[in-house]
Coordinates of C-alpha atoms in Angstrom, one line a residue:
M1 CA 19.2 -10.2 2.8
T2 CA 16.9 -9.0 0.0
I3 CA 16.6 -5.6 -1.7
G4 CA 13.7 -3.6 -3.2
A5 CA 11.1 -0.9 -2.9
Y6 CA 8.8 -3.4 -1.2
D7 CA 5.8 -1.2 -1.8
G8 CA 2.8 -2.9 -0.1
V9 CA 4.8 -5.9 1.1
H10 CA 2.5 -8.1 -0.9
V11 CA 2.5 -11.9 -1.0
G12 CA 5.3 -12.0 -3.6
H13 CA 7.5 -9.9 -1.4
R14 CA 6.7 -12.2 1.5
A15 CA 7.6 -15.3 -0.5
V16 CA 11.1 -13.7 -1.0
I17 CA 11.3 -12.9 2.7
D18 CA 10.3 -16.4 3.7
R19 CA 13.2 -17.7 1.6
V20 CA 15.6 -15.2 3.2
R21 CA 14.4 -16.4 6.7
A22 CA 14.9 -20.0 5.8
L23 CA 18.4 -19.4 4.6
A24 CA 19.3 -17.3 7.6
S25 CA 18.0 -20.0 10.0
A26 CA 20.0 -22.7 8.3
E27 CA 23.2 -20.7 8.4
G28 CA 22.8 -18.8 11.7
L29 CA 22.5 -15.4 10.0
R30 CA 20.4 -12.3 10.6
T31 CA 17.7 -11.4 8.1
V32 CA 17.7 -7.9 6.6
V33 CA 15.6 -6.1 4.0
V34 CA 17.2 -3.2 2.2
T35 CA 14.6 -0.7 1.0
F36 CA 14.3 3.0 0.4
D37 CA 12.8 6.0 2.2
R38 CA 10.8 6.9 -0.9
H39 CA 9.9 5.1 -4.1
P40 CA 13.0 5.5 -6.5
A41 CA 10.6 6.5 -9.3
T42 CA 9.7 9.7 -7.5
V43 CA 13.3 10.8 -8.1
V44 CA 14.2 9.1 -11.4
R45 CA 10.9 9.8 -13.2
P46 CA 8.7 12.0 -11.0
E47 CA 6.3 12.7 -13.8
S48 CA 5.2 9.1 -14.0
A49 CA 5.9 7.9 -10.5
P50 CA 3.3 5.5 -9.2
K51 CA 1.1 6.1 -6.2
L52 CA 2.1 4.2 -3.1
L53 CA 0.4 1.2 -1.6
C54 CA 1.8 2.1 1.8
D55 CA 3.9 4.8 3.4
L56 CA 7.3 4.2 5.0
D57 CA 5.9 3.7 8.5
Q58 CA 3.4 1.1 7.4
K59 CA 6.1 -0.6 5.2
L60 CA 8.4 -1.0 8.2
E61 CA 5.5 -2.4 10.3
L62 CA 4.7 -4.9 7.6
L63 CA 8.3 -6.0 7.2
E64 CA 8.6 -6.5 11.0
A65 CA 5.4 -8.5 11.0
A66 CA 6.9 -10.7 8.2
G67 CA 9.6 -11.7 10.6
V68 CA 12.7 -9.9 9.4
D69 CA 15.3 -9.0 12.0
A70 CA 16.1 -5.6 10.6
T71 CA 15.3 -3.2 7.8
Y72 CA 18.0 -1.0 6.3
V73 CA 16.5 2.1 4.9
V74 CA 18.5 3.8 2.1
H75 CA 18.0 7.6 1.6
F76 CA 17.2 7.9 -2.1
D77 CA 17.9 11.2 -3.8
E78 CA 19.4 12.4 -7.1
E79 CA 22.9 11.5 -6.0
R80 CA 21.9 8.0 -5.1
A81 CA 20.0 7.7 -8.4
K82 CA 23.3 8.3 -10.2
E83 CA 25.2 5.6 -8.3
T84 CA 26.3 2.6 -10.3
A85 CA 25.1 -0.8 -9.4
E86 CA 28.7 -1.8 -8.6
D87 CA 29.1 1.1 -6.1
F88 CA 25.8 0.2 -4.4
V89 CA 27.0 -3.4 -3.9
H90 CA 30.3 -2.3 -2.5
E91 CA 28.9 0.4 -0.2
V92 CA 25.6 -1.2 1.1
L93 CA 25.7 -5.0 0.6
A94 CA 29.3 -5.7 1.3
G95 CA 30.4 -2.6 3.3
C96 CA 27.5 -1.8 5.6
L97 CA 25.8 -5.2 5.9
T98 CA 28.4 -7.8 5.2
A99 CA 26.0 -9.8 3.1
R100 CA 26.4 -13.6 2.9
Q101 CA 23.2 -14.5 1.1
V102 CA 21.3 -12.2 -1.3
V103 CA 17.8 -13.2 -2.4
V104 CA 15.9 -11.2 -5.1
G105 CA 13.3 -11.8 -7.8
E106 CA 14.7 -13.1 -11.0
D107 CA 13.7 -9.8 -12.7
F108 CA 15.5 -7.7 -10.2
H109 CA 17.3 -4.6 -11.5
F110 CA 19.1 -1.8 -9.6
G111 CA 21.6 1.0 -9.8
H112 CA 22.0 3.9 -12.3
K113 CA 19.8 3.3 -15.3
R114 CA 18.9 -0.2 -13.9
G115 CA 22.4 -1.3 -14.8
G116 CA 22.6 -4.1 -12.2
D117 CA 20.8 -7.4 -12.3
V118 CA 21.0 -10.9 -10.8
A119 CA 23.9 -11.9 -13.1
L120 CA 26.0 -8.9 -11.9
L121 CA 25.2 -9.7 -8.2
R122 CA 26.4 -13.3 -8.8
T123 CA 29.7 -12.1 -10.4
M124 CA 30.4 -9.6 -7.6
G125 CA 29.3 -12.0 -4.9
A126 CA 31.9 -14.5 -6.0
D127 CA 34.6 -11.9 -5.1
L128 CA 32.9 -10.2 -2.1
G129 CA 31.8 -13.4 -0.3
F130 CA 28.1 -13.7 -0.8
E131 CA 25.8 -16.0 -2.8
V132 CA 22.8 -15.0 -4.8
Q133 CA 19.4 -16.6 -5.4
G134 CA 17.1 -15.3 -8.1
L135 CA 13.5 -16.4 -7.3
A136 CA 10.7 -16.9 -9.9
L137 CA 7.7 -14.5 -9.6
V138 CA 4.7 -15.8 -7.7
G139 CA 0.9 -15.7 -7.9
S140 CA -1.6 -14.7 -5.2
D141 CA -1.3 -18.2 -3.8
S142 CA 2.5 -17.8 -3.4
Q143 CA 3.0 -20.4 -6.1
P144 CA 4.9 -19.8 -9.4
A145 CA 2.8 -17.5 -11.5
D146 CA 1.9 -17.3 -15.1
A147 CA 2.1 -14.0 -17.0
L148 CA -1.5 -13.1 -16.3
H149 CA -1.5 -13.7 -12.5
T150 CA 1.9 -12.5 -11.4
V151 CA 1.8 -10.6 -8.1
S152 CA 3.3 -7.1 -8.4
S153 CA 2.7 -3.7 -6.9
T154 CA 1.8 -2.5 -10.4
A155 CA -0.9 -5.2 -10.7
I156 CA -2.3 -4.3 -7.3
R157 CA -2.5 -0.6 -8.2
A158 CA -4.4 -1.6 -11.4
H159 CA -6.9 -3.6 -9.4
L160 CA -7.4 -0.7 -7.0
A161 CA -7.8 1.8 -9.8
A162 CA -10.6 -0.5 -11.2
G163 CA -12.2 -0.6 -7.8
D164 CA -11.5 -4.3 -7.4
V165 CA -10.4 -4.2 -3.8
R166 CA -11.0 -7.9 -3.3
A167 CA -8.5 -8.8 -6.1
A168 CA -6.0 -6.3 -4.6
A169 CA -6.5 -7.9 -1.2
N170 CA -5.7 -11.4 -2.6
M171 CA -2.4 -10.1 -3.9
L172 CA -1.6 -8.1 -0.8
G173 CA -2.6 -10.9 1.6
R174 CA -4.8 -8.4 3.5
P175 CA -7.3 -5.6 2.7
H176 CA -5.8 -2.5 1.2
E177 CA -5.3 0.1 4.0
V178 CA -4.9 3.8 3.9
R179 CA -4.1 6.1 6.8
G180 CA -5.2 9.7 7.4
T181 CA -6.4 12.3 9.8
V182 CA -10.1 13.0 10.5
E183 CA -11.0 16.5 9.5
H184 CA -14.0 18.8 9.7
G185 CA -16.2 18.6 6.6
D186 CA -19.4 20.4 5.6
K187 CA -21.5 18.1 7.9
R188 CA -23.7 17.1 5.0
G189 CA -23.7 13.5 6.1
R190 CA -24.9 14.4 9.5
E191 CA -27.8 16.4 8.0
L192 CA -28.8 13.4 6.0
G193 CA -28.8 11.1 9.1
F194 CA -25.5 9.4 8.3
P195 CA -22.7 11.3 10.1
T196 CA -19.3 10.6 8.6
A197 CA -15.6 10.9 9.5
N198 CA -13.9 12.8 6.7
L199 CA -10.3 11.6 6.1
R200 CA -7.4 13.5 4.6
I201 CA -5.3 10.9 2.8
P202 CA -1.8 12.0 1.6
D203 CA -1.7 12.6 -2.2
E204 CA 1.0 10.0 -2.8
I205 CA -1.1 7.1 -1.5
Q206 CA -3.1 4.9 -3.9
L207 CA -6.8 5.1 -3.4
P208 CA -9.4 2.7 -5.0
A209 CA -11.7 3.9 -7.7
D210 CA -14.5 6.3 -6.7
G211 CA -17.4 4.4 -5.2
I212 CA -19.1 3.1 -2.1
Y213 CA -17.2 0.5 0.0
A214 CA -17.6 -1.7 3.0
G215 CA -14.6 -1.8 5.3
W216 CA -13.0 -1.4 8.7
F217 CA -12.1 1.8 10.5
E218 CA -9.4 1.6 13.1
R219 CA -9.1 4.4 15.7
A220 CA -5.9 5.6 17.3
D221 CA -6.6 3.6 20.4
G222 CA -6.8 0.3 18.4
T223 CA -10.5 -0.1 18.5
V224 CA -12.0 -1.3 15.1
H225 CA -15.4 -0.4 13.8
P226 CA -17.3 -1.6 10.6
T227 CA -17.8 1.3 8.3
A228 CA -19.7 2.2 5.1
M229 CA -17.4 4.4 3.0
S230 CA -18.0 6.9 0.2
L231 CA -15.0 7.7 -1.9
G232 CA -15.5 10.3 -4.6
H233 CA -16.7 13.8 -5.5
R234 CA -20.4 13.7 -4.4
P235 CA -22.0 14.4 -7.9
T236 CA -25.5 14.8 -6.4
F237 CA -24.3 18.0 -4.7
Y238 CA -21.5 19.2 -7.0
E239 CA -22.1 19.5 -10.8
R240 CA -18.4 19.8 -11.7
P241 CA -16.3 17.9 -9.1
E242 CA -12.8 19.2 -8.6
G243 CA -9.8 18.2 -6.5
A244 CA -8.9 15.0 -4.8
P245 CA -11.7 12.5 -4.0
L246 CA -13.2 12.8 -0.5
L247 CA -13.2 9.7 1.8
E248 CA -16.2 9.8 4.1
C249 CA -16.6 7.0 6.7
N250 CA -19.9 6.2 8.4
L251 CA -19.1 4.1 11.4
L252 CA -21.9 1.7 12.1
D253 CA -23.4 2.0 15.6
F254 CA -20.9 4.6 16.7
S255 CA -21.2 8.1 18.1
G256 CA -18.4 10.2 19.3
D257 CA -15.8 12.8 18.5
L258 CA -13.1 11.7 16.0
Y259 CA -11.7 15.0 14.9
G260 CA -8.0 15.2 14.7
E261 CA -7.5 11.4 15.2
A262 CA -4.9 9.6 13.0
V263 CA -6.8 6.5 11.8
R264 CA -6.6 3.6 9.5
V265 CA -9.2 2.4 7.0
R266 CA -9.3 -1.0 5.3
F267 CA -11.3 -1.6 2.1
V268 CA -13.1 -5.0 2.1
E269 CA -15.7 -4.8 -0.7
R270 CA -16.9 -2.3 -3.3
L271 CA -20.7 -2.1 -3.1
R272 CA -21.3 0.1 -6.1
G273 CA -20.1 3.0 -8.2
E274 CA -20.7 6.7 -7.4
I275 CA -24.2 7.8 -8.6
K276 CA -25.8 11.2 -9.1
F277 CA -29.2 11.0 -7.6
D278 CA -32.3 13.1 -8.6
G279 CA -32.9 14.6 -5.1
I280 CA -32.2 13.9 -1.5
D281 CA -34.8 11.2 -0.8
P282 CA -33.4 8.6 -3.2
L283 CA -29.9 9.3 -1.9
I284 CA -31.0 8.8 1.7
A285 CA -32.7 5.5 0.7
Q286 CA -29.6 4.3 -1.1
M287 CA -27.4 5.2 1.8
A288 CA -29.6 3.2 4.2
A289 CA -29.3 0.2 1.8
D290 CA -25.5 0.7 1.7
V291 CA -25.3 0.6 5.4
E292 CA -27.3 -2.6 5.7
Q293 CA -25.3 -4.2 3.0
T294 CA -22.1 -3.3 4.8
R295 CA -23.5 -4.7 8.1
A296 CA -24.3 -8.0 6.4
L297 CA -20.9 -8.2 4.6
L298 CA -18.9 -7.6 7.8
A299 CA -21.0 -9.6 10.2
P300 CA -19.0 -12.1 12.2

C-alpha cells in the first residue's frame, strides 16, 4: 500500500504505484492506495490551500487506470487533522487494511503537525507486521530527479500558472484536464462567427494562465473534438475584468446543442496570451488564425 493526497496522480505518483504493484505481485498481496476525500491543506491551512489538479472522481479514475486493486478514501476533517501519526497507523494501516508493505516517497510526512515520517513508519512496522520502503523522488522521465526537475503537484501547478501546459503534461504524463458543465453565455462568440461552449469550472480546480489554447473537448457520450479555447476575462469587451476567468471552447467543425452537458477539456498547447484588440475586425482575424493554428497542431 501507499499513502498520500495523490493530487493529479502524476508520473511520480505512478512510479510509487508501480513499485507497490511489483511488491504485491511478488508476495501475492493486493495493492491499495490510501488517500483523502479532500486535500488536507483545505482543513489544516485553508487560507493557503492549493488549487487541485483533479477532483476526487478523476483521482479515483486515474488510480484505477494505474492498476491499483483498491483505493481507501479517508474522510479528512478537523478531527482527523488532530490525529497523531501513531493513531493513524494503528487505525488505518494496521487496523483497517492489515498492511504488509508500505511504500512512500522518502520525504513523506503525515499525522498531526506532520509528526510522522518514514522513520516512524519503520519503527511501528517492526511491531505491527509491515515493512516500509522510502523511494527517491523522480523526474518527468520517472528516473531519479535533481532538485530542479523533481515531479510534484506543486511544480505542476506552477507550470500551469505560467501557462506552460506542455511542461505540466510532461509531469502529469498526460494533458491537464478540467471538467465542467456547459452553460449559457452572452453568445458573443456566435455573433463573431466562432460559437463557443462556455464552461463552469469548480473554483477549487487549478486552471492554466489566461490565454488562448489548443486542446481536446470530450463530450458526455465520449466523443472527442479538437477545440480552440479562450481562457480569461475578454479585455477587448470589458475594461475592468472581474471574477473567475471564463473558459470558452470553439469546437472545430462541430455544430450542435451542448448546454447542460458535463464535459472534459484537455489543454495541449498555449497559442498566445490574452490580448486587448482595437476593434472587432482584428479580433476576428486573430480568432481565425487561432483556429487554423489549433487545427494544424492537433492534426493526426
